[in-house]
C-alpha cells in the first residue's frame, strides 16, 4: 500500500470551501451566540456573506492557477465581508497568492508556506500576534505543528493531522486568554471564559480543509 501523498488541487480547494460553508451553516446559532458575548454579534453573518459569494463565483475560480484563485478569493472577501475580518482575510489570501504563484498543485511543504504567508499577512495587517485571542491563535497553532512534523520528515497524513490538532489546540487556548483586540478588549473580563469566535471559524476552515484532503487517502 502506497503512503498518502498530498497534492492539493484547485478542485479540492473548491470542495473545501463548500465543506466549510456547510459547517458554518450548521453552527450559525453557536457562532452568533458566542460573538454576541465577546463581539458585535455579526461575525457569522459576515463570514457567511463572504464565503457564500465565493461559492456563487465557483465557475470563475475553476481552471486557474492557485495564485489567480487566491487573488480572486482575496478581492471578493475584502469587498463583501464586513468588519475587520474582510480586510484580514483579503490580505491573507492576496499574500498567499504571491507565495504560490502559478502552481497548479500544492504539496505539504508548499501548503505550509501558503498558510504561513496567510498568517503573516493577518498579523501584519491586524497588528496582532499569537496570544491576543484572535483567529491568529488557531492558525499559528496549526502552522507550527505542521512545520514541526515537516521538519521531522513525517508522512503527509501525519502532517495534516498535526495541522488540524494544532489548530484545535490554538482555538481552545483562546478561552482563557484576555482579549488584546476587538470589542472583547473593552469588557471587564476581556472575554476570559469564552472562545474567540474568529478563532472558532478559523478552526472550522482548517478542519474542513484537512478532512477534504484526508478523504482522498488510500
mmCIF file with all atom_site columns, C-alpha atoms in Angstrom:
data_model
loop_
_atom_site.group_PDB
_atom_site.id
_atom_site.type_symbol
_atom_site.label_atom_id
_atom_site.label_alt_id
_atom_site.label_comp_id
_atom_site.label_asym_id
_atom_site.label_entity_id
_atom_site.label_seq_id
_atom_site.pdbx_PDB_ins_code
_atom_site.Cartn_x
_atom_site.Cartn_y
_atom_site.Cartn_z
_atom_site.occupancy
_atom_site.B_iso_or_equiv
_atom_site.pdbx_formal_charge
_atom_site.auth_seq_id
_atom_site.auth_comp_id
_atom_site.auth_asym_id
_atom_site.auth_atom_id
_atom_site.pdbx_PDB_model_num
ATOM 1   C CA . UNK A 1 1   ? 0.000   0.000  0.000   1.00 0.00 ? 1   UNK A CA 1
ATOM 2   C CA . UNK A 1 2   ? 1.469   3.325  -1.068  1.00 0.00 ? 2   UNK A CA 1
ATOM 3   C CA . UNK A 1 3   ? 1.778   6.062  1.523   1.00 0.00 ? 3   UNK A CA 1
ATOM 4   C CA . UNK A 1 4   ? -0.562  9.035  1.211   1.00 0.00 ? 4   UNK A CA 1
ATOM 5   C CA . UNK A 1 5   ? 0.965   11.951 -0.695  1.00 0.00 ? 5   UNK A CA 1
ATOM 6   C CA . UNK A 1 6   ? -0.651  15.356 -0.556  1.00 0.00 ? 6   UNK A CA 1
ATOM 7   C CA . UNK A 1 7   ? -1.282  17.081 -3.873  1.00 0.00 ? 7   UNK A CA 1
ATOM 8   C CA . UNK A 1 8   ? -3.795  19.840 -3.227  1.00 0.00 ? 8   UNK A CA 1
ATOM 9   C CA . UNK A 1 9   ? -5.593  20.773 -6.434  1.00 0.00 ? 9   UNK A CA 1
ATOM 10  C CA . UNK A 1 10  ? -7.826  23.649 -7.418  1.00 0.00 ? 10  UNK A CA 1
ATOM 11  C CA . UNK A 1 11  ? -10.790 21.272 -7.449  1.00 0.00 ? 11  UNK A CA 1
ATOM 12  C CA . UNK A 1 12  ? -10.087 20.085 -3.907  1.00 0.00 ? 12  UNK A CA 1
ATOM 13  C CA . UNK A 1 13  ? -9.824  23.660 -2.665  1.00 0.00 ? 13  UNK A CA 1
ATOM 14  C CA . UNK A 1 14  ? -13.258 24.420 -4.056  1.00 0.00 ? 14  UNK A CA 1
ATOM 15  C CA . UNK A 1 15  ? -14.595 21.280 -2.345  1.00 0.00 ? 15  UNK A CA 1
ATOM 16  C CA . UNK A 1 16  ? -13.066 22.570 0.874   1.00 0.00 ? 16  UNK A CA 1
ATOM 17  C CA . UNK A 1 17  ? -14.856 25.916 0.519   1.00 0.00 ? 17  UNK A CA 1
ATOM 18  C CA . UNK A 1 18  ? -18.166 24.081 0.104   1.00 0.00 ? 18  UNK A CA 1
ATOM 19  C CA . UNK A 1 19  ? -17.441 21.858 3.103   1.00 0.00 ? 19  UNK A CA 1
ATOM 20  C CA . UNK A 1 20  ? -16.630 24.888 5.235   1.00 0.00 ? 20  UNK A CA 1
ATOM 21  C CA . UNK A 1 21  ? -19.864 26.592 4.187   1.00 0.00 ? 21  UNK A CA 1
ATOM 22  C CA . UNK A 1 22  ? -21.865 23.545 5.297   1.00 0.00 ? 22  UNK A CA 1
ATOM 23  C CA . UNK A 1 23  ? -20.133 23.590 8.677   1.00 0.00 ? 23  UNK A CA 1
ATOM 24  C CA . UNK A 1 24  ? -20.684 27.329 9.010   1.00 0.00 ? 24  UNK A CA 1
ATOM 25  C CA . UNK A 1 25  ? -24.388 26.961 8.263   1.00 0.00 ? 25  UNK A CA 1
ATOM 26  C CA . UNK A 1 26  ? -24.687 24.184 10.832  1.00 0.00 ? 26  UNK A CA 1
ATOM 27  C CA . UNK A 1 27  ? -23.029 26.287 13.542  1.00 0.00 ? 27  UNK A CA 1
ATOM 28  C CA . UNK A 1 28  ? -24.895 29.545 12.868  1.00 0.00 ? 28  UNK A CA 1
ATOM 29  C CA . UNK A 1 29  ? -26.576 29.761 16.259  1.00 0.00 ? 29  UNK A CA 1
ATOM 30  C CA . UNK A 1 30  ? -23.442 28.797 18.180  1.00 0.00 ? 30  UNK A CA 1
ATOM 31  C CA . UNK A 1 31  ? -21.187 31.328 16.439  1.00 0.00 ? 31  UNK A CA 1
ATOM 32  C CA . UNK A 1 32  ? -23.779 34.096 16.699  1.00 0.00 ? 32  UNK A CA 1
ATOM 33  C CA . UNK A 1 33  ? -24.300 33.428 20.400  1.00 0.00 ? 33  UNK A CA 1
ATOM 34  C CA . UNK A 1 34  ? -20.557 33.300 21.037  1.00 0.00 ? 34  UNK A CA 1
ATOM 35  C CA . UNK A 1 35  ? -19.977 36.549 19.168  1.00 0.00 ? 35  UNK A CA 1
ATOM 36  C CA . UNK A 1 36  ? -22.848 38.257 20.964  1.00 0.00 ? 36  UNK A CA 1
ATOM 37  C CA . UNK A 1 37  ? -20.926 37.696 24.204  1.00 0.00 ? 37  UNK A CA 1
ATOM 38  C CA . UNK A 1 38  ? -17.475 38.736 23.008  1.00 0.00 ? 38  UNK A CA 1
ATOM 39  C CA . UNK A 1 39  ? -18.122 40.922 19.971  1.00 0.00 ? 39  UNK A CA 1
ATOM 40  C CA . UNK A 1 40  ? -20.736 42.655 17.836  1.00 0.00 ? 40  UNK A CA 1
ATOM 41  C CA . UNK A 1 41  ? -22.774 39.529 17.127  1.00 0.00 ? 41  UNK A CA 1
ATOM 42  C CA . UNK A 1 42  ? -22.251 39.852 13.365  1.00 0.00 ? 42  UNK A CA 1
ATOM 43  C CA . UNK A 1 43  ? -19.269 37.552 12.790  1.00 0.00 ? 43  UNK A CA 1
ATOM 44  C CA . UNK A 1 44  ? -21.360 34.678 11.438  1.00 0.00 ? 44  UNK A CA 1
ATOM 45  C CA . UNK A 1 45  ? -23.303 36.959 9.098   1.00 0.00 ? 45  UNK A CA 1
ATOM 46  C CA . UNK A 1 46  ? -20.118 38.494 7.728   1.00 0.00 ? 46  UNK A CA 1
ATOM 47  C CA . UNK A 1 47  ? -18.388 35.153 7.195   1.00 0.00 ? 47  UNK A CA 1
ATOM 48  C CA . UNK A 1 48  ? -21.468 33.615 5.619   1.00 0.00 ? 48  UNK A CA 1
ATOM 49  C CA . UNK A 1 49  ? -21.853 36.537 3.240   1.00 0.00 ? 49  UNK A CA 1
ATOM 50  C CA . UNK A 1 50  ? -18.260 36.412 2.040   1.00 0.00 ? 50  UNK A CA 1
ATOM 51  C CA . UNK A 1 51  ? -17.858 32.683 1.625   1.00 0.00 ? 51  UNK A CA 1
ATOM 52  C CA . UNK A 1 52  ? -21.293 32.273 0.065   1.00 0.00 ? 52  UNK A CA 1
ATOM 53  C CA . UNK A 1 53  ? -20.192 34.806 -2.539  1.00 0.00 ? 53  UNK A CA 1
ATOM 54  C CA . UNK A 1 54  ? -17.191 32.600 -3.277  1.00 0.00 ? 54  UNK A CA 1
ATOM 55  C CA . UNK A 1 55  ? -19.434 29.587 -3.828  1.00 0.00 ? 55  UNK A CA 1
ATOM 56  C CA . UNK A 1 56  ? -21.589 31.661 -6.162  1.00 0.00 ? 56  UNK A CA 1
ATOM 57  C CA . UNK A 1 57  ? -18.446 32.537 -8.130  1.00 0.00 ? 57  UNK A CA 1
ATOM 58  C CA . UNK A 1 58  ? -17.212 28.958 -8.256  1.00 0.00 ? 58  UNK A CA 1
ATOM 59  C CA . UNK A 1 59  ? -17.123 28.866 -12.059 1.00 0.00 ? 59  UNK A CA 1
ATOM 60  C CA . UNK A 1 60  ? -14.726 31.833 -12.077 1.00 0.00 ? 60  UNK A CA 1
ATOM 61  C CA . UNK A 1 61  ? -12.372 30.021 -9.700  1.00 0.00 ? 61  UNK A CA 1
ATOM 62  C CA . UNK A 1 62  ? -12.118 26.822 -11.716 1.00 0.00 ? 62  UNK A CA 1
ATOM 63  C CA . UNK A 1 63  ? -9.275  26.009 -14.110 1.00 0.00 ? 63  UNK A CA 1
ATOM 64  C CA . UNK A 1 64  ? -6.998  28.809 -12.904 1.00 0.00 ? 64  UNK A CA 1
ATOM 65  C CA . UNK A 1 65  ? -3.677  28.728 -11.070 1.00 0.00 ? 65  UNK A CA 1
ATOM 66  C CA . UNK A 1 66  ? -3.620  28.861 -7.293  1.00 0.00 ? 66  UNK A CA 1
ATOM 67  C CA . UNK A 1 67  ? -2.182  32.355 -7.481  1.00 0.00 ? 67  UNK A CA 1
ATOM 68  C CA . UNK A 1 68  ? -5.064  33.565 -9.637  1.00 0.00 ? 68  UNK A CA 1
ATOM 69  C CA . UNK A 1 69  ? -7.637  31.787 -7.498  1.00 0.00 ? 69  UNK A CA 1
ATOM 70  C CA . UNK A 1 70  ? -6.317  33.109 -4.203  1.00 0.00 ? 70  UNK A CA 1
ATOM 71  C CA . UNK A 1 71  ? -6.145  36.653 -5.577  1.00 0.00 ? 71  UNK A CA 1
ATOM 72  C CA . UNK A 1 72  ? -9.776  36.447 -6.710  1.00 0.00 ? 72  UNK A CA 1
ATOM 73  C CA . UNK A 1 73  ? -10.816 34.983 -3.363  1.00 0.00 ? 73  UNK A CA 1
ATOM 74  C CA . UNK A 1 74  ? -8.975  37.725 -1.503  1.00 0.00 ? 74  UNK A CA 1
ATOM 75  C CA . UNK A 1 75  ? -10.543 40.522 -3.537  1.00 0.00 ? 75  UNK A CA 1
ATOM 76  C CA . UNK A 1 76  ? -14.014 39.015 -3.189  1.00 0.00 ? 76  UNK A CA 1
ATOM 77  C CA . UNK A 1 77  ? -13.761 38.585 0.568   1.00 0.00 ? 77  UNK A CA 1
ATOM 78  C CA . UNK A 1 78  ? -12.313 42.052 1.026   1.00 0.00 ? 78  UNK A CA 1
ATOM 79  C CA . UNK A 1 79  ? -15.238 43.588 -0.855  1.00 0.00 ? 79  UNK A CA 1
ATOM 80  C CA . UNK A 1 80  ? -18.047 41.537 0.720   1.00 0.00 ? 80  UNK A CA 1
ATOM 81  C CA . UNK A 1 81  ? -17.113 40.643 4.303   1.00 0.00 ? 81  UNK A CA 1
ATOM 82  C CA . UNK A 1 82  ? -17.843 43.379 6.802   1.00 0.00 ? 82  UNK A CA 1
ATOM 83  C CA . UNK A 1 83  ? -15.833 44.282 9.863   1.00 0.00 ? 83  UNK A CA 1
ATOM 84  C CA . UNK A 1 84  ? -12.138 43.619 10.276  1.00 0.00 ? 84  UNK A CA 1
ATOM 85  C CA . UNK A 1 85  ? -12.450 40.034 9.001   1.00 0.00 ? 85  UNK A CA 1
ATOM 86  C CA . UNK A 1 86  ? -12.857 41.123 5.394   1.00 0.00 ? 86  UNK A CA 1
ATOM 87  C CA . UNK A 1 87  ? -9.651  43.131 5.319   1.00 0.00 ? 87  UNK A CA 1
ATOM 88  C CA . UNK A 1 88  ? -7.704  40.494 7.228   1.00 0.00 ? 88  UNK A CA 1
ATOM 89  C CA . UNK A 1 89  ? -8.855  37.523 5.165   1.00 0.00 ? 89  UNK A CA 1
ATOM 90  C CA . UNK A 1 90  ? -8.447  39.508 1.967   1.00 0.00 ? 90  UNK A CA 1
ATOM 91  C CA . UNK A 1 91  ? -4.887  40.449 2.898   1.00 0.00 ? 91  UNK A CA 1
ATOM 92  C CA . UNK A 1 92  ? -4.145  36.846 3.836   1.00 0.00 ? 92  UNK A CA 1
ATOM 93  C CA . UNK A 1 93  ? -5.332  35.437 0.529   1.00 0.00 ? 93  UNK A CA 1
ATOM 94  C CA . UNK A 1 94  ? -3.542  38.069 -1.551  1.00 0.00 ? 94  UNK A CA 1
ATOM 95  C CA . UNK A 1 95  ? -0.268  37.327 0.249   1.00 0.00 ? 95  UNK A CA 1
ATOM 96  C CA . UNK A 1 96  ? -0.901  33.606 -0.237  1.00 0.00 ? 96  UNK A CA 1
ATOM 97  C CA . UNK A 1 97  ? -1.427  34.240 -3.952  1.00 0.00 ? 97  UNK A CA 1
ATOM 98  C CA . UNK A 1 98  ? 2.011   35.811 -4.181  1.00 0.00 ? 98  UNK A CA 1
ATOM 99  C CA . UNK A 1 99  ? 3.521   32.812 -2.412  1.00 0.00 ? 99  UNK A CA 1
ATOM 100 C CA . UNK A 1 100 ? 2.037   30.073 -4.611  1.00 0.00 ? 100 UNK A CA 1
ATOM 101 C CA . UNK A 1 101 ? 2.246   31.930 -7.938  1.00 0.00 ? 101 UNK A CA 1
ATOM 102 C CA . UNK A 1 102 ? 1.426   29.819 -10.987 1.00 0.00 ? 102 UNK A CA 1
ATOM 103 C CA . UNK A 1 103 ? 1.377   26.463 -9.224  1.00 0.00 ? 103 UNK A CA 1
ATOM 104 C CA . UNK A 1 104 ? -1.394  24.053 -10.198 1.00 0.00 ? 104 UNK A CA 1
ATOM 105 C CA . UNK A 1 105 ? -0.839  21.746 -7.205  1.00 0.00 ? 105 UNK A CA 1
ATOM 106 C CA . UNK A 1 106 ? 0.403   22.258 -3.660  1.00 0.00 ? 106 UNK A CA 1
ATOM 107 C CA . UNK A 1 107 ? 2.344   19.613 -1.776  1.00 0.00 ? 107 UNK A CA 1
ATOM 108 C CA . UNK A 1 108 ? 2.556   19.572 2.025   1.00 0.00 ? 108 UNK A CA 1
ATOM 109 C CA . UNK A 1 109 ? 5.556   21.901 2.203   1.00 0.00 ? 109 UNK A CA 1
ATOM 110 C CA . UNK A 1 110 ? 4.004   24.439 -0.168  1.00 0.00 ? 110 UNK A CA 1
ATOM 111 C CA . UNK A 1 111 ? 0.692   24.290 1.707   1.00 0.00 ? 111 UNK A CA 1
ATOM 112 C CA . UNK A 1 112 ? 2.620   25.138 4.867   1.00 0.00 ? 112 UNK A CA 1
ATOM 113 C CA . UNK A 1 113 ? 4.292   28.051 3.067   1.00 0.00 ? 113 UNK A CA 1
ATOM 114 C CA . UNK A 1 114 ? 0.906   29.279 1.871   1.00 0.00 ? 114 UNK A CA 1
ATOM 115 C CA . UNK A 1 115 ? -0.634  29.099 5.351   1.00 0.00 ? 115 UNK A CA 1
ATOM 116 C CA . UNK A 1 116 ? 2.433   30.826 6.837   1.00 0.00 ? 116 UNK A CA 1
ATOM 117 C CA . UNK A 1 117 ? 2.122   33.658 4.318   1.00 0.00 ? 117 UNK A CA 1
ATOM 118 C CA . UNK A 1 118 ? -1.582  33.959 5.101   1.00 0.00 ? 118 UNK A CA 1
ATOM 119 C CA . UNK A 1 119 ? -0.784  34.075 8.832   1.00 0.00 ? 119 UNK A CA 1
ATOM 120 C CA . UNK A 1 120 ? 1.971   36.664 8.426   1.00 0.00 ? 120 UNK A CA 1
ATOM 121 C CA . UNK A 1 121 ? -0.288  38.949 6.400   1.00 0.00 ? 121 UNK A CA 1
ATOM 122 C CA . UNK A 1 122 ? -3.040  38.772 9.015   1.00 0.00 ? 122 UNK A CA 1
ATOM 123 C CA . UNK A 1 123 ? -0.624  39.532 11.840  1.00 0.00 ? 123 UNK A CA 1
ATOM 124 C CA . UNK A 1 124 ? 0.895   42.468 9.975   1.00 0.00 ? 124 UNK A CA 1
ATOM 125 C CA . UNK A 1 125 ? -2.393  43.961 8.808   1.00 0.00 ? 125 UNK A CA 1
ATOM 126 C CA . UNK A 1 126 ? -4.147  43.430 12.139  1.00 0.00 ? 126 UNK A CA 1
ATOM 127 C CA . UNK A 1 127 ? -1.090  44.405 14.205  1.00 0.00 ? 127 UNK A CA 1
ATOM 128 C CA . UNK A 1 128 ? -1.731  41.321 16.308  1.00 0.00 ? 128 UNK A CA 1
ATOM 129 C CA . UNK A 1 129 ? 0.193   38.260 17.453  1.00 0.00 ? 129 UNK A CA 1
ATOM 130 C CA . UNK A 1 130 ? -0.396  34.831 18.975  1.00 0.00 ? 130 UNK A CA 1
ATOM 131 C CA . UNK A 1 131 ? -1.856  35.233 22.463  1.00 0.00 ? 131 UNK A CA 1
ATOM 132 C CA . UNK A 1 132 ? -4.093  38.189 21.560  1.00 0.00 ? 132 UNK A CA 1
ATOM 133 C CA . UNK A 1 133 ? -7.224  35.974 21.497  1.00 0.00 ? 133 UNK A CA 1
ATOM 134 C CA . UNK A 1 134 ? -7.937  36.061 17.775  1.00 0.00 ? 134 UNK A CA 1
ATOM 135 C CA . UNK A 1 135 ? -8.073  33.733 14.778  1.00 0.00 ? 135 UNK A CA 1
ATOM 136 C CA . UNK A 1 136 ? -4.284  34.065 14.711  1.00 0.00 ? 136 UNK A CA 1
ATOM 137 C CA . UNK A 1 137 ? -4.049  31.683 17.663  1.00 0.00 ? 137 UNK A CA 1
ATOM 138 C CA . UNK A 1 138 ? -5.792  28.946 15.704  1.00 0.00 ? 138 UNK A CA 1
ATOM 139 C CA . UNK A 1 139 ? -3.806  29.388 12.505  1.00 0.00 ? 139 UNK A CA 1
ATOM 140 C CA . UNK A 1 140 ? -0.493  29.822 14.306  1.00 0.00 ? 140 UNK A CA 1
ATOM 141 C CA . UNK A 1 141 ? -1.067  26.655 16.326  1.00 0.00 ? 141 UNK A CA 1
ATOM 142 C CA . UNK A 1 142 ? -1.837  24.702 13.180  1.00 0.00 ? 142 UNK A CA 1
ATOM 143 C CA . UNK A 1 143 ? 1.073   26.029 11.135  1.00 0.00 ? 143 UNK A CA 1
ATOM 144 C CA . UNK A 1 144 ? 3.605   25.496 13.935  1.00 0.00 ? 144 UNK A CA 1
ATOM 145 C CA . UNK A 1 145 ? 2.502   21.884 14.472  1.00 0.00 ? 145 UNK A CA 1
ATOM 146 C CA . UNK A 1 146 ? 2.532   21.264 10.732  1.00 0.00 ? 146 UNK A CA 1
ATOM 147 C CA . UNK A 1 147 ? 6.029   22.672 10.298  1.00 0.00 ? 147 UNK A CA 1
ATOM 148 C CA . UNK A 1 148 ? 7.320   20.591 13.205  1.00 0.00 ? 148 UNK A CA 1
ATOM 149 C CA . UNK A 1 149 ? 6.131   17.399 11.516  1.00 0.00 ? 149 UNK A CA 1
ATOM 150 C CA . UNK A 1 150 ? 7.598   18.505 8.194   1.00 0.00 ? 150 UNK A CA 1
ATOM 151 C CA . UNK A 1 151 ? 10.942  19.077 9.910   1.00 0.00 ? 151 UNK A CA 1
ATOM 152 C CA . UNK A 1 152 ? 10.724  15.530 11.286  1.00 0.00 ? 152 UNK A CA 1
ATOM 153 C CA . UNK A 1 153 ? 10.118  14.224 7.739   1.00 0.00 ? 153 UNK A CA 1
ATOM 154 C CA . UNK A 1 154 ? 6.773   12.806 8.843   1.00 0.00 ? 154 UNK A CA 1
ATOM 155 C CA . UNK A 1 155 ? 4.366   11.426 6.271   1.00 0.00 ? 155 UNK A CA 1
ATOM 156 C CA . UNK A 1 156 ? 1.831   13.759 4.684   1.00 0.00 ? 156 UNK A CA 1
ATOM 157 C CA . UNK A 1 157 ? -1.102  12.232 6.571   1.00 0.00 ? 157 UNK A CA 1
ATOM 158 C CA . UNK A 1 158 ? 0.670   12.868 9.878   1.00 0.00 ? 158 UNK A CA 1
ATOM 159 C CA . UNK A 1 159 ? 1.496   16.406 8.770   1.00 0.00 ? 159 UNK A CA 1
ATOM 160 C CA . UNK A 1 160 ? -2.179  17.099 8.025   1.00 0.00 ? 160 UNK A CA 1
ATOM 161 C CA . UNK A 1 161 ? -3.309  15.603 11.321  1.00 0.00 ? 161 UNK A CA 1
ATOM 162 C CA . UNK A 1 162 ? -0.812  17.886 13.067  1.00 0.00 ? 162 UNK A CA 1
ATOM 163 C CA . UNK A 1 163 ? -2.212  20.904 11.244  1.00 0.00 ? 163 UNK A CA 1
ATOM 164 C CA . UNK A 1 164 ? -5.701  20.034 12.454  1.00 0.00 ? 164 UNK A CA 1
ATOM 165 C CA . UNK A 1 165 ? -4.774  19.141 16.040  1.00 0.00 ? 165 UNK A CA 1
ATOM 166 C CA . UNK A 1 166 ? -2.509  22.171 16.408  1.00 0.00 ? 166 UNK A CA 1
ATOM 167 C CA . UNK A 1 167 ? -5.273  24.443 15.146  1.00 0.00 ? 167 UNK A CA 1
ATOM 168 C CA . UNK A 1 168 ? -7.731  22.882 17.595  1.00 0.00 ? 168 UNK A CA 1
ATOM 169 C CA . UNK A 1 169 ? -5.344  23.463 20.493  1.00 0.00 ? 169 UNK A CA 1
ATOM 170 C CA . UNK A 1 170 ? -4.817  27.043 19.350  1.00 0.00 ? 170 UNK A CA 1
ATOM 171 C CA . UNK A 1 171 ? -8.550  27.665 19.182  1.00 0.00 ? 171 UNK A CA 1
ATOM 172 C CA . UNK A 1 172 ? -9.155  26.132 22.603  1.00 0.00 ? 172 UNK A CA 1
ATOM 173 C CA . UNK A 1 173 ? -6.367  28.232 24.127  1.00 0.00 ? 173 UNK A CA 1
ATOM 174 C CA . UNK A 1 174 ? -8.337  31.419 23.409  1.00 0.00 ? 174 UNK A CA 1
ATOM 175 C CA . UNK A 1 175 ? -10.909 30.526 26.061  1.00 0.00 ? 175 UNK A CA 1
ATOM 176 C CA . UNK A 1 176 ? -8.705  31.610 28.963  1.00 0.00 ? 176 UNK A CA 1
ATOM 177 C CA . UNK A 1 177 ? -6.942  34.436 27.142  1.00 0.00 ? 177 UNK A CA 1
ATOM 178 C CA . UNK A 1 178 ? -7.580  38.117 27.742  1.00 0.00 ? 178 UNK A CA 1
ATOM 179 C CA . UNK A 1 179 ? -8.504  39.866 24.518  1.00 0.00 ? 179 UNK A CA 1
ATOM 180 C CA . UNK A 1 180 ? -5.967  42.390 23.244  1.00 0.00 ? 180 UNK A CA 1
ATOM 181 C CA . UNK A 1 181 ? -8.090  43.384 20.239  1.00 0.00 ? 181 UNK A CA 1
ATOM 182 C CA . UNK A 1 182 ? -11.728 43.974 19.354  1.00 0.00 ? 182 UNK A CA 1
ATOM 183 C CA . UNK A 1 183 ? -14.801 44.652 21.433  1.00 0.00 ? 183 UNK A CA 1
ATOM 184 C CA . UNK A 1 184 ? -13.934 41.975 23.996  1.00 0.00 ? 184 UNK A CA 1
ATOM 185 C CA . UNK A 1 185 ? -10.892 44.035 24.974  1.00 0.00 ? 185 UNK A CA 1
ATOM 186 C CA . UNK A 1 186 ? -13.202 46.661 26.463  1.00 0.00 ? 186 UNK A CA 1
ATOM 187 C CA . UNK A 1 187 ? -15.184 44.185 28.545  1.00 0.00 ? 187 UNK A CA 1
ATOM 188 C CA . UNK A 1 188 ? -14.478 43.924 32.258  1.00 0.00 ? 188 UNK A CA 1
ATOM 189 C CA . UNK A 1 189 ? -13.204 40.358 31.968  1.00 0.00 ? 189 UNK A CA 1
ATOM 190 C CA . UNK A 1 190 ? -11.693 40.893 28.491  1.00 0.00 ? 190 UNK A CA 1
ATOM 191 C CA . UNK A 1 191 ? -13.576 37.878 27.192  1.00 0.00 ? 191 UNK A CA 1
ATOM 192 C CA . UNK A 1 192 ? -11.972 35.377 29.570  1.00 0.00 ? 192 UNK A CA 1
ATOM 193 C CA . UNK A 1 193 ? -14.030 32.199 29.749  1.00 0.00 ? 193 UNK A CA 1
ATOM 194 C CA . UNK A 1 194 ? -15.247 32.356 26.152  1.00 0.00 ? 194 UNK A CA 1
ATOM 195 C CA . UNK A 1 195 ? -13.672 31.134 22.948  1.00 0.00 ? 195 UNK A CA 1
ATOM 196 C CA . UNK A 1 196 ? -12.928 33.788 20.354  1.00 0.00 ? 196 UNK A CA 1
ATOM 197 C CA . UNK A 1 197 ? -15.483 33.406 17.517  1.00 0.00 ? 197 UNK A CA 1
ATOM 198 C CA . UNK A 1 198 ? -12.898 34.248 14.863  1.00 0.00 ? 198 UNK A CA 1
ATOM 199 C CA . UNK A 1 199 ? -10.634 31.537 16.250  1.00 0.00 ? 199 UNK A CA 1
ATOM 200 C CA . UNK A 1 200 ? -13.522 29.080 16.060  1.00 0.00 ? 200 UNK A CA 1
ATOM 201 C CA . UNK A 1 201 ? -14.410 29.815 12.435  1.00 0.00 ? 201 UNK A CA 1
ATOM 202 C CA . UNK A 1 202 ? -10.725 29.628 11.503  1.00 0.00 ? 202 UNK A CA 1
ATOM 203 C CA . UNK A 1 203 ? -10.635 26.159 13.047  1.00 0.00 ? 203 UNK A CA 1
ATOM 204 C CA . UNK A 1 204 ? -13.719 25.164 11.070  1.00 0.00 ? 204 UNK A CA 1
ATOM 205 C CA . UNK A 1 205 ? -11.820 26.107 7.905   1.00 0.00 ? 205 UNK A CA 1
ATOM 206 C CA . UNK A 1 206 ? -8.714  24.110 8.778   1.00 0.00 ? 206 UNK A CA 1
ATOM 207 C CA . UNK A 1 207 ? -10.841 21.172 9.878   1.00 0.00 ? 207 UNK A CA 1
ATOM 208 C CA . UNK A 1 208 ? -12.754 21.224 6.584   1.00 0.00 ? 208 UNK A CA 1
ATOM 209 C CA . UNK A 1 209 ? -9.575  21.520 4.515   1.00 0.00 ? 209 UNK A CA 1
ATOM 210 C CA . UNK A 1 210 ? -7.858  18.614 6.261   1.00 0.00 ? 210 UNK A CA 1
ATOM 211 C CA . UNK A 1 211 ? -10.974 16.445 6.111   1.00 0.00 ? 211 UNK A CA 1
ATOM 212 C CA . UNK A 1 212 ? -11.329 17.020 2.360   1.00 0.00 ? 212 UNK A CA 1
ATOM 213 C CA . UNK A 1 213 ? -7.672  16.208 1.756   1.00 0.00 ? 213 UNK A CA 1
ATOM 214 C CA . UNK A 1 214 ? -7.695  13.159 4.012   1.00 0.00 ? 214 UNK A CA 1
ATOM 215 C CA . UNK A 1 215 ? -10.792 11.814 2.298   1.00 0.00 ? 215 UNK A CA 1
ATOM 216 C CA . UNK A 1 216 ? -8.549  11.087 -0.688  1.00 0.00 ? 216 UNK A CA 1
ATOM 217 C CA . UNK A 1 217 ? -6.223  8.955  1.394   1.00 0.00 ? 217 UNK A CA 1
ATOM 218 C CA . UNK A 1 218 ? -5.961  5.448  0.028   1.00 0.00 ? 218 UNK A CA 1
#
